[in-house]
Every structure is written in C-alpha cells, then in structure tokens.
Coordinates of N, CA and C in Angstrom, one line a residue:
M1 N -102.3 77.8 142.6 CA -101.2 77.1 142.5 C -100.7 77.3 141.0
T2 N -99.5 77.3 141.0 CA -98.9 77.4 139.6 C -98.5 75.9 138.9
N3 N -98.5 75.8 137.7 CA -97.9 74.7 137.2 C -96.7 74.9 136.4
D4 N -95.5 74.3 137.2 CA -94.2 74.7 136.5 C -93.7 73.6 135.5
K5 N -94.7 72.6 135.0 CA -94.5 71.5 134.1 C -94.4 72.0 132.6
E6 N -93.4 71.5 132.1 CA -93.2 72.2 130.8 C -94.0 71.4 129.9
L7 N -94.4 72.1 128.9 CA -95.1 71.6 127.7 C -95.0 71.5 126.3
S8 N -95.0 70.5 125.8 CA -94.8 70.3 124.3 C -95.2 71.5 123.7
D9 N -94.5 71.7 122.6 CA -95.0 72.5 121.4 C -95.4 71.9 120.2
L10 N -95.5 70.5 120.5 CA -96.1 69.7 119.0 C -97.5 70.0 118.8
S11 N -97.4 70.3 117.7 CA -98.5 70.4 116.6 C -98.8 69.7 115.4
L12 N -99.9 69.7 115.0 CA -100.2 68.9 113.9 C -101.0 69.6 112.9
S13 N -100.9 69.8 111.6 CA -101.3 70.2 110.5 C -101.7 69.5 109.3
R14 N -102.6 69.5 108.9 CA -103.3 68.6 107.8 C -104.0 69.6 106.8
K15 N -103.6 69.3 105.6 CA -104.3 69.9 104.4 C -104.7 68.9 103.4
E16 N -106.1 68.8 102.8 CA -106.1 67.8 102.1 C -106.7 68.5 101.0
C17 N -106.4 68.1 99.6 CA -106.9 68.6 98.2 C -108.2 67.8 97.8
P18 N -109.2 68.8 97.7 CA -110.6 68.5 97.4 C -110.7 67.8 96.0
K19 N -109.7 68.1 95.5 CA -109.6 67.5 94.0 C -109.2 66.2 93.7
C20 N -108.0 65.9 94.3 CA -107.3 64.6 94.2 C -107.3 63.9 95.3
G21 N -107.4 64.4 96.8 CA -107.3 63.7 98.1 C -106.3 63.6 98.6
A22 N -105.0 64.4 97.8 CA -103.5 64.3 98.3 C -103.5 64.9 99.5
T23 N -102.9 64.6 100.6 CA -102.8 65.4 101.9 C -101.3 65.8 102.2
W24 N -101.0 66.9 103.0 CA -99.8 67.4 103.7 C -100.1 67.1 105.0
I25 N -99.3 66.5 105.8 CA -99.3 66.4 107.1 C -98.2 67.0 107.6
N26 N -98.3 68.0 108.4 CA -97.0 69.0 108.8 C -96.2 69.4 107.5
G27 N -97.1 69.7 106.5 CA -96.1 70.3 105.2 C -95.5 69.0 104.6
V28 N -95.5 67.8 105.0 CA -95.2 66.8 104.1 C -96.3 66.0 103.2
H29 N -95.9 66.2 102.1 CA -97.0 65.7 101.0 C -97.1 64.1 101.1
R30 N -98.3 63.6 101.0 CA -98.3 62.2 101.2 C -99.5 61.8 100.0
W31 N -99.5 60.8 99.2 CA -100.4 60.5 98.3 C -101.6 59.9 98.9
A32 N -102.8 60.0 98.0 CA -104.1 59.5 98.6 C -104.0 58.1 99.5
T33 N -102.8 57.5 99.1 CA -102.8 56.0 99.5 C -102.1 56.2 100.9
G34 N -101.6 57.5 101.3 CA -100.8 57.6 102.5 C -99.4 57.4 102.5
A35 N -98.8 56.9 101.1 CA -97.5 57.0 100.9 C -96.7 58.5 101.0
V36 N -95.5 58.5 101.4 CA -94.9 59.8 101.4 C -94.7 60.1 99.9
G37 N -95.1 61.3 99.4 CA -94.9 61.7 97.9 C -94.1 63.0 97.7
N38 N -94.1 63.3 96.5 CA -93.2 64.3 96.1 C -94.2 65.4 95.2
Q39 N -94.3 66.7 95.7 CA -95.3 67.5 95.3 C -95.1 67.8 94.0
E40 N -93.5 67.8 93.2 CA -93.2 68.3 92.1 C -93.9 66.9 91.2
D41 N -94.0 65.6 91.3 CA -94.3 64.8 90.8 C -95.8 64.6 90.8
L42 N -96.5 65.1 91.9 CA -97.8 65.3 91.7 C -98.3 66.3 91.0
A43 N -97.7 67.5 91.0 CA -98.0 68.7 90.1 C -97.8 68.2 88.7
G44 N -96.6 67.6 88.2 CA -96.9 67.1 86.8 C -97.6 65.7 86.5
L45 N -97.9 65.0 87.4 CA -99.0 63.8 87.0 C -100.3 64.2 87.0
V46 N -100.9 65.0 87.9 CA -102.1 65.4 88.2 C -102.4 66.9 88.2
C47 N -101.8 67.6 89.1 CA -102.3 69.1 89.2 C -102.3 70.0 88.0
N48 N -101.2 69.9 87.5 CA -101.0 70.9 86.0 C -102.2 70.3 84.9
K49 N -102.7 69.1 85.0 CA -103.6 68.5 83.9 C -105.1 68.7 84.5
L50 N -105.2 68.4 85.8 CA -106.5 68.1 86.3 C -107.0 69.1 87.4
G51 N -106.0 69.7 88.0 CA -106.2 70.5 89.0 C -107.1 71.8 88.6
D52 N -107.6 72.3 89.4 CA -108.4 73.5 89.2 C -108.0 74.7 90.3
N53 N -108.8 75.7 90.4 CA -108.5 76.5 91.5 C -108.7 75.9 93.1
T54 N -109.2 74.8 93.2 CA -109.1 74.6 94.7 C -108.1 73.5 95.0
C55 N -107.3 73.3 93.9 CA -105.9 72.6 94.2 C -104.9 73.3 95.4
V56 N -104.7 72.2 96.5 CA -103.8 73.1 97.4 C -102.2 72.8 97.0
N57 N -101.8 72.0 96.0 CA -100.4 71.8 95.8 C -99.8 73.0 95.8
P58 N -98.8 73.3 96.8 CA -98.1 74.7 96.3 C -97.1 74.5 95.1
M59 N -96.8 73.4 94.4 CA -95.9 73.1 93.3 C -96.8 73.1 92.0
K60 N -98.1 73.4 92.3 CA -99.2 73.3 90.9 C -98.5 74.3 89.8
G61 N -98.2 74.2 88.5 CA -97.5 74.7 87.6 C -96.0 74.5 87.6
N62 N -95.5 73.9 88.3 CA -94.2 73.6 88.4 C -93.8 72.3 87.4
E63 N -93.1 72.6 86.5 CA -92.8 71.4 85.7 C -91.5 70.7 85.7
T64 N -91.0 70.7 86.9 CA -89.6 69.8 87.3 C -89.9 68.4 87.7
G65 N -91.3 68.2 88.1 CA -91.1 66.9 88.5 C -91.8 65.9 87.2
D66 N -92.0 64.7 87.6 CA -92.3 63.5 86.7 C -93.7 63.9 86.1
T67 N -93.7 63.5 84.8 CA -95.0 63.7 84.0 C -95.3 62.3 83.3
W68 N -96.4 62.3 82.8 CA -97.0 61.2 82.0 C -96.2 61.3 80.8
D69 N -95.8 62.1 80.0 CA -94.9 62.5 79.0 C -93.5 61.8 79.3
K70 N -92.7 62.2 80.2 CA -91.7 61.8 80.5 C -91.7 60.4 81.0
R71 N -92.6 59.6 81.5 CA -93.0 58.1 81.7 C -93.1 57.5 80.5
M72 N -93.7 58.0 79.6 CA -93.7 57.3 78.2 C -92.5 57.3 77.5
E73 N -91.8 58.5 77.5 CA -90.4 58.4 77.0 C -89.6 57.6 77.7
D74 N -89.6 57.3 79.0 CA -88.8 56.2 79.5 C -89.2 55.0 79.1
L75 N -90.6 54.5 79.1 CA -91.0 53.3 78.5 C -90.3 52.9 77.0
E76 N -90.6 54.0 75.9 CA -90.2 54.1 74.8 C -88.4 53.7 74.8
N77 N -87.7 54.4 75.4 CA -86.2 54.1 75.4 C -85.9 52.8 76.0
M78 N -86.7 52.2 77.1 CA -86.6 50.9 77.5 C -86.9 49.8 76.6
G79 N -87.9 50.0 75.9 CA -88.2 49.0 75.0 C -87.3 49.3 73.7
E80 N -86.8 50.3 73.2 CA -85.8 50.3 72.2 C -84.6 49.5 72.8
E81 N -84.0 49.7 74.1 CA -82.8 48.8 74.6 C -83.2 47.3 74.6
K82 N -84.7 46.9 74.4 CA -84.9 45.6 74.5 C -85.1 45.3 73.2
E83 N -84.5 45.7 72.1 CA -84.8 45.4 70.7 C -86.3 45.8 70.2
G84 N -86.7 46.7 70.0 CA -87.9 47.4 69.6 C -88.8 47.7 70.4
R85 N -89.8 48.1 70.1 CA -91.0 48.8 70.8 C -91.8 47.8 71.8
W86 N -91.7 47.6 72.9 CA -92.7 46.7 74.0 C -94.0 46.7 73.5
W87 N -94.7 47.7 73.1 CA -96.0 47.6 73.1 C -96.6 47.0 71.7
D88 N -95.6 46.7 70.6 CA -95.8 46.2 69.2 C -95.4 44.7 69.6
K89 N -95.3 44.2 70.4 CA -94.8 42.5 70.1 C -96.1 41.6 70.7

C-alpha cells in the first residue's frame, strides 16, 4: 500500500548560546527572555565584551548594533536636552 498523502516540510532548528542563553529559533534571534532580538545589538551589548569561543552569535565582532557606550551617549544627550546632566541632580 502506498501513501499518497503530502507531507509537510516543516522543520525546527534551535541553537542556544552556552555563554549568555540567547537562542535562535529557525535562524531568528531571541533574547534569553524569549523576546525577539537583534543579533547586532546582542553582539554590541554582550558578545563583543563577554563572549568567548563558545559564543554562537554569527554577528559577534560586528559593531553596527547598540552598545553600552552608545546607550550612555544617548542618556547624556537626553540629560543635556533637559537642562544638565540627569545624574547630577
């Protein structure tokens, strides 16, 4: 007896970084919290500073995403717009 029923080609792939716990589900990065993430931001915020040879982020080393320095600069600019440095008040 032959089975003429069409089968789905659905597949699931999952990678997890042993260093930070971030995952890639079918190639889509997710933060350790499960929220959809950005590989470039993950590289700038985590991988480039704390990653090691076990890091699985394909964007490790990429500097186009968000970084802690960029975030601090944004906060400083926001503080200047609000009449002075926010952390001195």
